[in-house]
Short mmCIF file of C-alpha atoms in Angstrom, two decimals:
data_model
loop_
_atom_site.label_atom_id
_atom_site.label_comp_id
_atom_site.label_asym_id
_atom_site.label_seq_id
_atom_site.Cartn_x
_atom_site.Cartn_y
_atom_site.Cartn_z
CA MET A 1 113.57 152.15 104.38
CA GLY A 2 115.27 149.54 102.35
CA LYS A 3 114.11 146.80 100.08
CA ASN A 4 114.46 144.25 102.89
CA ALA A 5 111.99 146.09 105.14
CA THR A 6 109.48 146.37 102.30
CA ALA A 7 109.88 142.67 101.48
CA ARG A 8 109.40 141.72 105.16
CA ARG A 9 106.21 143.81 105.35
CA LYS A 10 104.86 142.14 102.20
CA THR A 11 105.73 138.74 103.62
CA ARG A 12 103.99 139.55 106.93
CA ARG A 13 100.88 140.81 105.08
CA ARG A 14 100.79 137.70 102.91
CA GLU A 15 101.20 135.43 105.95
CA ALA A 16 98.44 137.33 107.79
CA ALA A 17 96.14 136.98 104.77
CA GLU A 18 96.88 133.23 104.56
CA GLN A 19 96.16 132.83 108.29
CA ALA A 20 92.90 134.75 107.93
CA ALA A 21 91.87 132.56 104.99
CA ALA A 22 92.71 129.40 106.95
CA ALA A 23 90.68 130.67 109.92
CA ALA A 24 87.74 131.41 107.61
CA ARG A 25 87.89 127.87 106.16
CA GLU A 26 88.03 126.44 109.68
CA GLN A 27 84.98 128.52 110.63
CA VAL A 28 83.02 127.25 107.62
CA LEU A 29 83.89 123.67 108.63
CA THR A 30 82.87 124.34 112.24
CA ASP A 31 79.61 126.06 111.24
CA ARG A 32 78.60 123.21 108.97
CA TRP A 33 79.81 120.07 110.77
CA GLY A 34 80.85 121.10 114.27
CA SER A 35 84.46 120.22 114.96
CA ARG A 36 87.07 118.57 112.77
CA THR A 37 86.36 115.35 114.64
CA ASP A 38 82.66 115.68 113.86
CA ALA A 39 83.46 116.31 110.21
CA LEU A 40 85.73 113.25 110.06
CA SER A 41 83.04 111.13 111.71
CA ARG A 42 80.49 112.34 109.17
CA LEU A 43 82.91 111.60 106.35
CA SER A 44 83.26 108.01 107.61
CA ALA A 45 79.49 107.62 107.88
CA VAL A 46 78.89 109.02 104.38
CA SER A 47 81.57 106.75 102.93
CA ARG A 48 80.04 103.67 104.59
CA GLN A 49 76.59 104.63 103.31
CA LEU A 50 77.93 105.05 99.77
CA GLU A 51 79.50 101.58 99.92
CA LEU A 52 76.15 100.11 100.97
CA LEU A 53 74.34 101.96 98.21
CA ARG A 54 76.85 100.74 95.60
CA ALA A 55 76.35 97.16 96.73
CA GLU A 56 72.57 97.59 96.59
CA GLU A 57 72.82 99.19 93.14
CA LEU A 58 74.91 96.28 91.83
CA ALA A 59 72.39 93.77 93.18
CA LEU A 60 69.52 95.65 91.52
CA LEU A 61 71.41 95.87 88.22
CA ASP A 62 72.04 92.13 88.32
CA GLU A 63 68.36 91.48 88.99
CA ARG A 64 67.32 93.83 86.18
CA ASP A 65 69.73 92.15 83.76
CA GLY A 66 68.39 88.73 84.74
CA LEU A 67 64.85 89.93 84.11
CA ILE A 68 65.84 91.26 80.69
CA VAL A 69 67.37 87.91 79.78
CA ALA A 70 64.30 86.03 81.03
CA LEU A 71 61.84 88.33 79.29
CA ARG A 72 63.74 88.25 76.02
CA GLY A 73 63.72 84.46 76.37
CA VAL A 74 59.93 84.54 76.14
CA ASN A 75 60.00 87.02 73.24
CA VAL A 76 59.03 90.22 75.05
CA PRO A 77 59.71 92.99 72.50
CA TRP A 78 62.71 95.28 72.89
CA THR A 79 60.43 98.33 72.76
CA ASN A 80 58.49 97.05 75.76
CA LEU A 81 61.71 96.44 77.71
CA ALA A 82 63.12 99.82 76.70
CA GLY A 83 59.95 101.56 77.87
CA ARG A 84 60.00 99.81 81.22
CA THR A 85 63.70 100.29 81.90
CA ARG A 86 64.07 103.74 80.33
CA LEU A 87 67.09 102.40 78.48
CA SER A 88 67.58 102.42 74.75
CA ARG A 89 67.42 99.19 72.79
CA GLN A 90 71.15 99.58 72.17
CA ALA A 91 71.83 99.83 75.91
CA LEU A 92 69.60 96.83 76.57
CA THR A 93 71.34 94.66 73.98
CA LYS A 94 74.69 95.72 75.39
CA ARG A 95 73.58 94.72 78.90
CA LEU A 96 72.25 91.42 77.51
CA ALA A 97 75.57 90.73 75.78
CA MET A 98 77.50 91.54 78.98
CA THR A 99 75.24 89.25 81.00
CA GLU A 100 75.51 86.39 78.52
CA GLY A 101 79.29 86.84 78.34
CA SER A 102 79.67 86.49 82.11
CA ASP A 103 77.74 83.21 82.31
#
């Protein structure tokens, strides 16, 4: 047997191993999400949900920042705000500065 036959056998073994690995990955996908189409549909749904959550998060952050501005306007202490928001005073002042800079 020559070097070419040995190289062909190694190539066939490597290709068979790659095919087996690909089949195993396909099986994991199928076991978890059904078909590829089902997985793609779920990916679309998850992405849409994340977009909605980001929009909701931004709205809540804007509301929180507005409340911080309003409460600081009536001299509510930083320590009280920090305790309620679970943010440090430094983070609160940074948010306040960002809010005032965007007005």
